[in-house]
Coordinates of C-alpha atoms and ligand atoms in Angstrom, one line a residue:
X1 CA 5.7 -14.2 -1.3
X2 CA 7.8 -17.3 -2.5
X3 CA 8.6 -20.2 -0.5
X4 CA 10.8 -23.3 -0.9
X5 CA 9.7 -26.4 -0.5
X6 CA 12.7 -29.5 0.5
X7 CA 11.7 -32.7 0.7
X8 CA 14.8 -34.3 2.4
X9 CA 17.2 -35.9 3.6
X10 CA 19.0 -35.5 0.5
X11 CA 21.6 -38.5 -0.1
X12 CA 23.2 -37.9 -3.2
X13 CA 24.7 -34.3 -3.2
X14 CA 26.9 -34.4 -5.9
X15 CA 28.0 -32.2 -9.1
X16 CA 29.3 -29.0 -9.5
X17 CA 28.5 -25.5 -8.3
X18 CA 29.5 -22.6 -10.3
X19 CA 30.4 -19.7 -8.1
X20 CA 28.0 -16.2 -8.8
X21 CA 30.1 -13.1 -8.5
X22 CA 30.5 -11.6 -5.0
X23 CA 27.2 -9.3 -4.2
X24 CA 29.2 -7.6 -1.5
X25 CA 31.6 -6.4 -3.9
X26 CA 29.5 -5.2 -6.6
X27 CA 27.3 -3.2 -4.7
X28 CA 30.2 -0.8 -3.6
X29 CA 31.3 -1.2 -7.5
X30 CA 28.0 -0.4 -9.0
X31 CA 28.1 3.1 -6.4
X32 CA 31.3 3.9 -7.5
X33 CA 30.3 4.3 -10.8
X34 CA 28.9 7.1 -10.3
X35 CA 32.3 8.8 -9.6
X36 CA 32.7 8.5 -13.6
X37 CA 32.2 10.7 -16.4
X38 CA 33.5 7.5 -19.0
X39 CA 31.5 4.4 -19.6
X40 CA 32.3 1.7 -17.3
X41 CA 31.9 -2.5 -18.2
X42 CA 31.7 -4.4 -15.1
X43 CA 31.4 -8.3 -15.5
X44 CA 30.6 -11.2 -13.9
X45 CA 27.8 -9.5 -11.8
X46 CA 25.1 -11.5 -10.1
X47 CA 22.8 -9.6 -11.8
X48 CA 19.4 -12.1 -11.1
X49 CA 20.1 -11.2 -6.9
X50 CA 17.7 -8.9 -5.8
X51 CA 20.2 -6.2 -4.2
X52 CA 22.1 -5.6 -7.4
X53 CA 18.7 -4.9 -9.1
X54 CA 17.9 -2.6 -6.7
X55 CA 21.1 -1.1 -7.0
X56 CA 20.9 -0.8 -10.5
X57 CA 17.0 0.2 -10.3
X58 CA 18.9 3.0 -8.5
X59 CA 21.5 4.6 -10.3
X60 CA 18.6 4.5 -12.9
X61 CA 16.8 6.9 -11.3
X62 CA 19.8 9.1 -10.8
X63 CA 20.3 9.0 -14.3
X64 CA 22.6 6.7 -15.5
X65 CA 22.1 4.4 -18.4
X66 CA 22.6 0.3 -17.8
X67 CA 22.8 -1.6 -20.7
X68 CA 23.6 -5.2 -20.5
X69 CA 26.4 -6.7 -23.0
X70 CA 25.7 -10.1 -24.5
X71 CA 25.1 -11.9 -21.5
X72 CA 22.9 -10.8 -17.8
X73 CA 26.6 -11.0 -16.4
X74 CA 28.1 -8.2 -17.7
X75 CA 26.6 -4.5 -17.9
X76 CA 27.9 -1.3 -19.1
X77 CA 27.1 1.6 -16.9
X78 CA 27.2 5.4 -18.8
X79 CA 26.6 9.1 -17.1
X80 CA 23.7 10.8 -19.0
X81 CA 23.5 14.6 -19.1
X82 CA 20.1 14.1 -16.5
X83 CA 22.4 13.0 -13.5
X84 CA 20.5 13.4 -10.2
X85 CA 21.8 13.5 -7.2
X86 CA 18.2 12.3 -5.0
X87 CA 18.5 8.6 -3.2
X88 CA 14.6 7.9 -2.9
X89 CA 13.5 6.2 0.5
X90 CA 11.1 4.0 -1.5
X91 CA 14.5 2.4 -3.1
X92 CA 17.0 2.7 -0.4
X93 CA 14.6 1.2 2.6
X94 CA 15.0 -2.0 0.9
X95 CA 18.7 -2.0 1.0
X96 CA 21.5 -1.2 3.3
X97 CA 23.9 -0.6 0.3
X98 CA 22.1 2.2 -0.5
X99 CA 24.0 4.6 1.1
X100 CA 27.0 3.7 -0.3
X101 CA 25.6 6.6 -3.3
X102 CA 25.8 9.0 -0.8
X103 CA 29.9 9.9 -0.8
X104 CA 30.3 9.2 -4.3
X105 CA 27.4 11.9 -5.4
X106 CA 28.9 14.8 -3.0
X107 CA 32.2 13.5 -4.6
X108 CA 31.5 14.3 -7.9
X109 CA 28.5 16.6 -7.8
X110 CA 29.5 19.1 -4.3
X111 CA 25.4 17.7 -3.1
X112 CA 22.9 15.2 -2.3
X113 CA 19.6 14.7 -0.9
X114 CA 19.8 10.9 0.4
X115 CA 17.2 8.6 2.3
X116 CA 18.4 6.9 5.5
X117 CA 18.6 3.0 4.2
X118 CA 16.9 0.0 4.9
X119 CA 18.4 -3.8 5.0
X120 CA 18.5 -6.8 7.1
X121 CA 17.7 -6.3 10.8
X122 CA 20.6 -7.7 12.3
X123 CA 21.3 -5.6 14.8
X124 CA 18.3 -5.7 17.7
X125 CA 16.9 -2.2 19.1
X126 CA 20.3 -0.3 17.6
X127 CA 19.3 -0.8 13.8
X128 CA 21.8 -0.5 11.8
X129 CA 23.8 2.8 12.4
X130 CA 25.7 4.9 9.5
X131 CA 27.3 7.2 12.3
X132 CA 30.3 6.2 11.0
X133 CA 30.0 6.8 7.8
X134 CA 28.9 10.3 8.2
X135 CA 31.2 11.3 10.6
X136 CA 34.3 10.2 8.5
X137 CA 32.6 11.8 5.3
X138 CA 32.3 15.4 7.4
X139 CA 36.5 14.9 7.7
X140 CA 36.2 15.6 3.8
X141 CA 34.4 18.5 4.5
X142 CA 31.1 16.8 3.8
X143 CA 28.7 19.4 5.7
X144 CA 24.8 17.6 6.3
X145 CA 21.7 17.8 7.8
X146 CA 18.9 15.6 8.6
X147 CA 15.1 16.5 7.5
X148 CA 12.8 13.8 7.3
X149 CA 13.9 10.9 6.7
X150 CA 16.6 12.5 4.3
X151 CA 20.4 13.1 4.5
X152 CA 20.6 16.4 2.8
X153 CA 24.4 16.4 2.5
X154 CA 26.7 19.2 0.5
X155 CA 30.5 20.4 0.1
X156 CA 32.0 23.6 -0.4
X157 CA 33.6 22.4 -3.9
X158 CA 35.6 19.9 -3.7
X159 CA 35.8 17.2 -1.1
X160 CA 39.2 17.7 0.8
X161 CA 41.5 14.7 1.7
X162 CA 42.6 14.2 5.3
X163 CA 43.6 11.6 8.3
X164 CA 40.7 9.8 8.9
X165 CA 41.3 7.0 12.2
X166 CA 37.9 5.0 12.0
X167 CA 36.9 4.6 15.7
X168 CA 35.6 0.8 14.8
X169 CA 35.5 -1.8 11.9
X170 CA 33.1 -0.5 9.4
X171 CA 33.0 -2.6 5.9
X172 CA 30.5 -0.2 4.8
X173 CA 32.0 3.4 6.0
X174 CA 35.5 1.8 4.6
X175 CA 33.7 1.7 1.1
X176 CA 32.2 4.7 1.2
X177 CA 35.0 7.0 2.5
X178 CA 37.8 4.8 0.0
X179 CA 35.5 5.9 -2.6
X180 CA 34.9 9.4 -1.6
X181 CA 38.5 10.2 -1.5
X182 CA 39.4 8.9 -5.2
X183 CA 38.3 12.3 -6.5
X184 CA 38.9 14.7 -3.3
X185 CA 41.7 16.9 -3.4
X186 CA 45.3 16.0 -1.7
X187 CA 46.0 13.3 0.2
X188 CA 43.6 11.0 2.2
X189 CA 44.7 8.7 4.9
X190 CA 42.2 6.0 6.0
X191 CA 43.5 3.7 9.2
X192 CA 41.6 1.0 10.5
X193 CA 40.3 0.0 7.6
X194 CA 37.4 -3.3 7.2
X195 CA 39.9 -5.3 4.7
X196 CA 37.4 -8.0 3.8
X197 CA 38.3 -9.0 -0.2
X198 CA 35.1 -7.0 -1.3
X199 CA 36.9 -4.1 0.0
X200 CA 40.4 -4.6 -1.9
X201 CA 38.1 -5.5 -5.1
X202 CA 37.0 -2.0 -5.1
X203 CA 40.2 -0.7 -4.6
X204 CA 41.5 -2.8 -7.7
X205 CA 38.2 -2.0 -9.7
X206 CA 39.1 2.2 -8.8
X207 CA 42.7 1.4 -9.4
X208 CA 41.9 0.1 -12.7
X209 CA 39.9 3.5 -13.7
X210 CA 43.2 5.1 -12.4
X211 CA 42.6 6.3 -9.0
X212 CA 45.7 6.4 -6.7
X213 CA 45.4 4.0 -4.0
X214 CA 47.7 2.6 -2.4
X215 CA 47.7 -0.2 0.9
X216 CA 50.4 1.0 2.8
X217 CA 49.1 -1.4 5.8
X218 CA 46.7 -4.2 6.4
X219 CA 44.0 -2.0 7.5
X220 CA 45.8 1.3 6.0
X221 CA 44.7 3.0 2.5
X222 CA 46.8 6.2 1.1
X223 CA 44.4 8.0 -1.7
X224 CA 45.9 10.6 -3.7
X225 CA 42.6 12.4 -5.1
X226 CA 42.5 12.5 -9.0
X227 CA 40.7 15.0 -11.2
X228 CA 38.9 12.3 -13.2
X229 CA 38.6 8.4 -14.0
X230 CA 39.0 6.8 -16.7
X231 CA 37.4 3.9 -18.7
X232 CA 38.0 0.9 -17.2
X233 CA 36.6 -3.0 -17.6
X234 CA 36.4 -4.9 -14.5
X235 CA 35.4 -8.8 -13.6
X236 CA 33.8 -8.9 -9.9
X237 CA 35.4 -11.6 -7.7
X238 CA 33.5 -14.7 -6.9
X239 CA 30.8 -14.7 -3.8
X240 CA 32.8 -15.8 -0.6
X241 CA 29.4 -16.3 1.0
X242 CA 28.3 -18.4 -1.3
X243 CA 31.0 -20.5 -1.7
X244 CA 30.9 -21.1 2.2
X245 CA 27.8 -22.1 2.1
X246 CA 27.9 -24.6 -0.1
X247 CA 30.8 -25.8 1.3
X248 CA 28.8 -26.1 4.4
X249 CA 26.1 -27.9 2.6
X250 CA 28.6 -30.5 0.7
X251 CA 29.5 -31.2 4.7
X252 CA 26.6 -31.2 6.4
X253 CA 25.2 -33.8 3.9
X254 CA 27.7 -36.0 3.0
X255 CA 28.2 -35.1 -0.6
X256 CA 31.0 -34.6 -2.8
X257 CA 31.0 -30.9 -4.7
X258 CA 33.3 -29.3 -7.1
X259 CA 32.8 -25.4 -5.9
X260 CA 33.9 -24.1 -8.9
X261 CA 35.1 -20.1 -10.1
X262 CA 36.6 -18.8 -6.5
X263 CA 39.6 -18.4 -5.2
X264 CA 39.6 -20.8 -2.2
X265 CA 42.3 -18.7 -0.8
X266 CA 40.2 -15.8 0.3
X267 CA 38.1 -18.2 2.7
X268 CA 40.8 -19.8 4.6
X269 CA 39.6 -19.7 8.1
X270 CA 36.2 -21.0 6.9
X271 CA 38.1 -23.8 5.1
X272 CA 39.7 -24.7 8.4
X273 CA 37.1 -25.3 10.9
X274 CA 35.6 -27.4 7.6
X275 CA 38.7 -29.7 7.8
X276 CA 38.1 -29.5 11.5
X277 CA 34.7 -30.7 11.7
X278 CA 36.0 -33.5 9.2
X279 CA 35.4 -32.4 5.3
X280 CA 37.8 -33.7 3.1
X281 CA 38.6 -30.9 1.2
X282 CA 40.9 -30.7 -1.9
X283 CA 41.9 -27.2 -3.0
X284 CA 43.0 -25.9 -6.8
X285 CA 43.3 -22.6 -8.0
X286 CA 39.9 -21.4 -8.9
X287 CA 38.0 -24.4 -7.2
X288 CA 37.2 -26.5 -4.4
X289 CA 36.5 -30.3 -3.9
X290 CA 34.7 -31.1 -0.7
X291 CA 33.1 -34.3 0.7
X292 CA 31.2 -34.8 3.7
X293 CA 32.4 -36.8 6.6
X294 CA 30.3 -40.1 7.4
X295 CA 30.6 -38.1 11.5
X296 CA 30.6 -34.3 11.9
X297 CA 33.0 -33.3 14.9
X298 CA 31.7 -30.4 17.2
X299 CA 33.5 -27.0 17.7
X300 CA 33.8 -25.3 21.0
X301 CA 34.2 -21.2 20.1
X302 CA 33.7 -20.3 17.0
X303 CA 33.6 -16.8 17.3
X304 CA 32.6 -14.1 14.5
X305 CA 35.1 -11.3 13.7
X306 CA 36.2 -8.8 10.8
X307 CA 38.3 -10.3 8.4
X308 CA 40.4 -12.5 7.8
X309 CA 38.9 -13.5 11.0
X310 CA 35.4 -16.3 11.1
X311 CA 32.6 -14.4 8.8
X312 CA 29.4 -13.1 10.9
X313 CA 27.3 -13.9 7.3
X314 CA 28.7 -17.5 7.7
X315 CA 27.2 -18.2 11.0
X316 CA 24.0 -19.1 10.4
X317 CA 25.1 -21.6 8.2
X318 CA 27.9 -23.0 10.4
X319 CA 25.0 -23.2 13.5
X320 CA 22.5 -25.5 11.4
X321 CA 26.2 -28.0 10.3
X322 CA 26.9 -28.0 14.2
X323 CA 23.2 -29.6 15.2
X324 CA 24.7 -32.8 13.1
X325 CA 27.7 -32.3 15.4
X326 CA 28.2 -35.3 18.1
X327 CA 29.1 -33.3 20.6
X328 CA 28.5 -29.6 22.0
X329 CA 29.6 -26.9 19.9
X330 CA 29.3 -22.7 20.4
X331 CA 29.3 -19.9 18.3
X332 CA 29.9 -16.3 19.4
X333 CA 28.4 -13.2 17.4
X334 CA 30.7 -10.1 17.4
X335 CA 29.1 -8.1 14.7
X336 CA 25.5 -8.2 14.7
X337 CA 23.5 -8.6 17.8
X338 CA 20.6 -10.1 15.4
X339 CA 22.5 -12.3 14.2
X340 CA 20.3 -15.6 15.3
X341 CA 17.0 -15.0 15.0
X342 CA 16.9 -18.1 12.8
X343 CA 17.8 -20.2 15.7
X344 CA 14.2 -20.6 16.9
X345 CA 13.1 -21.2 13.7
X346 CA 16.0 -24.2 14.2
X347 CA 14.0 -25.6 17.0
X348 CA 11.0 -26.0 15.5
X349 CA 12.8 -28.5 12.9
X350 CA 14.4 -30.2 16.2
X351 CA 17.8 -28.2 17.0
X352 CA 18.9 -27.9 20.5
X353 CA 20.1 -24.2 20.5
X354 CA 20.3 -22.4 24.1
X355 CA 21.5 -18.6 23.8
X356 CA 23.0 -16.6 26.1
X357 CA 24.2 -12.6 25.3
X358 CA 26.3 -13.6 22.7
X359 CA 26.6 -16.9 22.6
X360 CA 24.8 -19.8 21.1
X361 CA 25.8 -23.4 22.6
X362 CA 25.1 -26.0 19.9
X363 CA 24.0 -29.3 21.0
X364 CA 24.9 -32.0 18.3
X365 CA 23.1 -35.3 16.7
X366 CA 20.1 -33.5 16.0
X367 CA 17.3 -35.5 13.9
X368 CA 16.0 -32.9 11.5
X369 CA 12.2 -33.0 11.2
X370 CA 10.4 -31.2 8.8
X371 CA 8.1 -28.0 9.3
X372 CA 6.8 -25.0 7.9
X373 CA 9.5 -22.1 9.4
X374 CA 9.8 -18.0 8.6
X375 CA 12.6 -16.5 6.7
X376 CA 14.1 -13.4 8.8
X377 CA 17.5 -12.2 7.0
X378 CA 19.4 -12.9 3.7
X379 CA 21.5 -15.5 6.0
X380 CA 19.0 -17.4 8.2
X381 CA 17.3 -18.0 5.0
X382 CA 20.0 -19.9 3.6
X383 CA 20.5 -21.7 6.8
X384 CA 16.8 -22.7 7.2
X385 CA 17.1 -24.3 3.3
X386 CA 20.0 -26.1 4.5
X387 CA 18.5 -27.3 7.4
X388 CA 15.3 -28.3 5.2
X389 CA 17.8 -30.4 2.9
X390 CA 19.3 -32.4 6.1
X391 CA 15.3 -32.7 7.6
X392 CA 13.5 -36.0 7.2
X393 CA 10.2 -35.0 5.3
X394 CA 8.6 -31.7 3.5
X395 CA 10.3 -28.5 5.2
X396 CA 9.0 -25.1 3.7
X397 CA 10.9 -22.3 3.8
X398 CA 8.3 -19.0 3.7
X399 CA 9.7 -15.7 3.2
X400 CA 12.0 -16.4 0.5
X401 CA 12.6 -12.8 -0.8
X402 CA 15.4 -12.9 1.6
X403 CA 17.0 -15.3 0.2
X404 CA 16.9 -14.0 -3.1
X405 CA 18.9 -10.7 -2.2
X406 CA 21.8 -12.3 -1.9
X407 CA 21.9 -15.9 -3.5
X408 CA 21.5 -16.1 -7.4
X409 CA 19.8 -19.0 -8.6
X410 CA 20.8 -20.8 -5.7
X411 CA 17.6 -23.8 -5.4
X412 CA 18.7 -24.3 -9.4
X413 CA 22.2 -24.5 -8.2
X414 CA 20.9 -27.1 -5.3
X415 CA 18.7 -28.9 -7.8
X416 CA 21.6 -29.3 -9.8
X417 CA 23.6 -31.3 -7.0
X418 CA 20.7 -33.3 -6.3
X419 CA 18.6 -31.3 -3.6
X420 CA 14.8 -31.6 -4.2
X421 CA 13.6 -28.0 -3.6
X422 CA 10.8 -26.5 -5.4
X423 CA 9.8 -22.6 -5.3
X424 CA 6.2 -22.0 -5.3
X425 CA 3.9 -18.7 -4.5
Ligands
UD1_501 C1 28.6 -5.6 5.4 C2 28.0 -6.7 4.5 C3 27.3 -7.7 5.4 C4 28.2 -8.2 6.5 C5 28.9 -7.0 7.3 C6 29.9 -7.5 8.3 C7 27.5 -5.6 2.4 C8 26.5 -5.1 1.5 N1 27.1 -6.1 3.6 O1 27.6 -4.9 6.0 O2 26.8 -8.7 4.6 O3 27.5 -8.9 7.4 O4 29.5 -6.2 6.3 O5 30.9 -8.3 7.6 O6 28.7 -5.7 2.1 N2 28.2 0.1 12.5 C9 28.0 1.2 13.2 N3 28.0 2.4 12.6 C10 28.2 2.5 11.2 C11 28.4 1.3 10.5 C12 28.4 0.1 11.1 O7 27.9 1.2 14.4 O8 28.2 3.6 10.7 C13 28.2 -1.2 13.2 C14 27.2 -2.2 12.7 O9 25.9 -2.0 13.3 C15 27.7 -3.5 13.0 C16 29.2 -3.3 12.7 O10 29.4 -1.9 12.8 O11 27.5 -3.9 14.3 C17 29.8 -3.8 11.4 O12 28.9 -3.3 10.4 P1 29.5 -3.1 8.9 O13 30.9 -3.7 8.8 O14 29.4 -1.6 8.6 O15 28.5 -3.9 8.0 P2 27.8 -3.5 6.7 O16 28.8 -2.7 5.8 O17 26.5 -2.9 6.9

């Protein structure tokens, strides 16, 4: 298992950062593909993250063919004749994405046999539940059962559209019923949407193979099913997780970075409590210019939500930026009850963190001292490396692998801006 090794504090954070495509938003694209029966060229993927490997490791084994086009970023996925419709556990335990195969194969091919999936544990004792996927994909007619392990889920022909009310936020269940509709027959209504930008990046990607979707509301999608899809080419936004947390980095170490290739418009209320805590922060169309503040201001209630509200995937990184704080800050989880298992691994470097249900109070001025600390989620693993960059000695970050689900060639990136981090076994 890697580690990272940070010998801070890092002074001199300075340079450019060029954005990786969004993770989030590629998973549900690379799924989709298997809605097509025409080649597909998706581009800018973050193709060196583990998830989209894994992704693409398995529509491999359900028979499609991946070939990359002149560069890692951009791949062309074809249907073979020796389609399969089988989501292996040994594949889908390591990722929650996974089961975004599941719609699209009963879709397009009336069956599948589908292992429950794996992923972060962010979620305490309730896992992480796909109730809601399954009960909106049996309003398609999606009939299943559950052996082993194994989803064994079939249709009686087509999928049929139909009013679907989603009985809570689901970024996931919104992906996988938008994309089990694009092919069902009639008309599918889907309220209470997730509409996190990974989710209209699908739509546009489907849209682009000429599905009928249409966003008739901010959490509302109208799908008129279509017989096939066609060809299509499509460029994957920029990573909005990414791009916060380096923002959170320039901050929380006084530097000065041009974020570059992302559309600062799509993290606004990230921006915001930035400018609050006092980065000066210049915005352009594609990029962002941020510099630390000499004194980080605290924040009373920042509190996680769907979007546009503040991302739960941002947390982490916003909790270690608040220990510089002078003052007493708080952060409330809404989404994941798991959400801040890093923060003990925060006090062994010196942070101040008390929880309490929900809620993590903050106290600022913390003095960073190096130690050894343990890796639990994709997340906490970027906020333990930026709380390594901010500590005064040799902090080692074990348990990497998390860290490279989700982050593409993030300690180049750092070492790039001046960060001293090594990986090692
Ligand atoms: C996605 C993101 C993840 C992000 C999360 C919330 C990907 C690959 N992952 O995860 O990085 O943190 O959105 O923004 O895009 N829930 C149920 N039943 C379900 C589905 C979800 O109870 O069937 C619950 C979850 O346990 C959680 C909440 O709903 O408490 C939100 O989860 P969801 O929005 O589905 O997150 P993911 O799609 O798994």
């Amino acid at each position: 298992m890697d580690k990272f090794s940070i010998t801070g504090p890092c002074r001199v954070m300075r340079g450019e950062v060029s954005i990786s495509g969004s993770k989030n938003a590629a998973l549900p694209i690379l799924a989709a593909t298997l809605l097509f029966d025409k080649p597909v060229i998706i581009e800018n993927l973050p193709s060196r993250t583990r998830d989209i490997q894994v992704m693409l490791n398995l529509l491999k084994s359900l028979g499609s063919n991946i070939q990359f086009l002149n560069n890692k970023k951009t791949v062309k996925i074809t249907k073979t004749k020796k389609q399969k419709q089988f989501g292996s556990y040994s594949i889908l335990k390591t990722m929650r994405a996974g089961i975004l195969i599941l719609g699209p194969l009963v879709s397009k091919y009336g069956k599948s046999i589908c292992s429950f999936p794996g992923g972060c544990v962010l979620n305490g004792n309730s896992g992480r539940p796909i109730n809601l996927h399954l009960e909106a994909l049996k309003k398609l007619g999606m009939k299943y059962e559950i052996k082993k392990g194994y989803i064994h889920a079939k249709s009686n022909g087509k999928l049929k559209g139909n009013k679907i009310e989603f009985p809570a936020i689901s970024v996931g269940a919104s992906q996988q019923l938008i994309m089990s509709s694009v092919l069902a027959k009639g008309k599918t209504l889907l309220h209470n949407l997730a509409c996190e930008p990974e989710i209209l990046d699908l739509t546009n990607f489907l849209i682009s193979a000429g599905a009928k979707i249409k966003w008739i509301g901010k959490r509302t999608c109208q799908i008129i099913g279509v017989s096939s899809l066609k060809e299509t080419k499509y460029s994957v936004m920029g990573d909005r997780i990414e791009t916060g947390t380096f923002c959170v980095a320039a901050t929380l170490a006084k530097g000065d970075l041009l974020i570059k290739n992302f559309d600062p418009k799509l993290i606004k209320t990230e921006l915001n409590l930035l400018k609050k805590v006092g980065a000066k922060i210049k915005l352009f169309k594609n990029s962002i210019n941020i510099k630390g503040p000499e004194r980080i201001k605290s924040i009373k209630n920042i509190t996680t939500k769907e979007y546009p509200g503040f991302p739960t995937d941002l947390a982490p990184q916003f909790m270690v930026l608040l220990c510089k704080a002078s003052g007493t800050s708080s952060i409330t989880e809404n989404i994941f009850q798991g959400r801040f298992l890093h923060a003990m691994e925060l006090q062994r470097l010196g942070a101040k963190i008390t929880i309490k249900n929900r809620t993590a109070k903050i106290e600022g001025s913390t003095n960073f001292i190096a130690a050894e600390v343990m890796s639990s989620d994709l997340r906490a693993s970027a906020a333990l490396v930026l709380a390594g960059i901010v500590s005064k000695g040799n902090t080692v970050v074990t348990r990497v692998y998390h860290c490279d689900r989700g982050y593409e060639n993030f300690e180049n990136k750092l070492k790039k801006v001046g960060v001293k981090i090594k990986r090692s076994k």
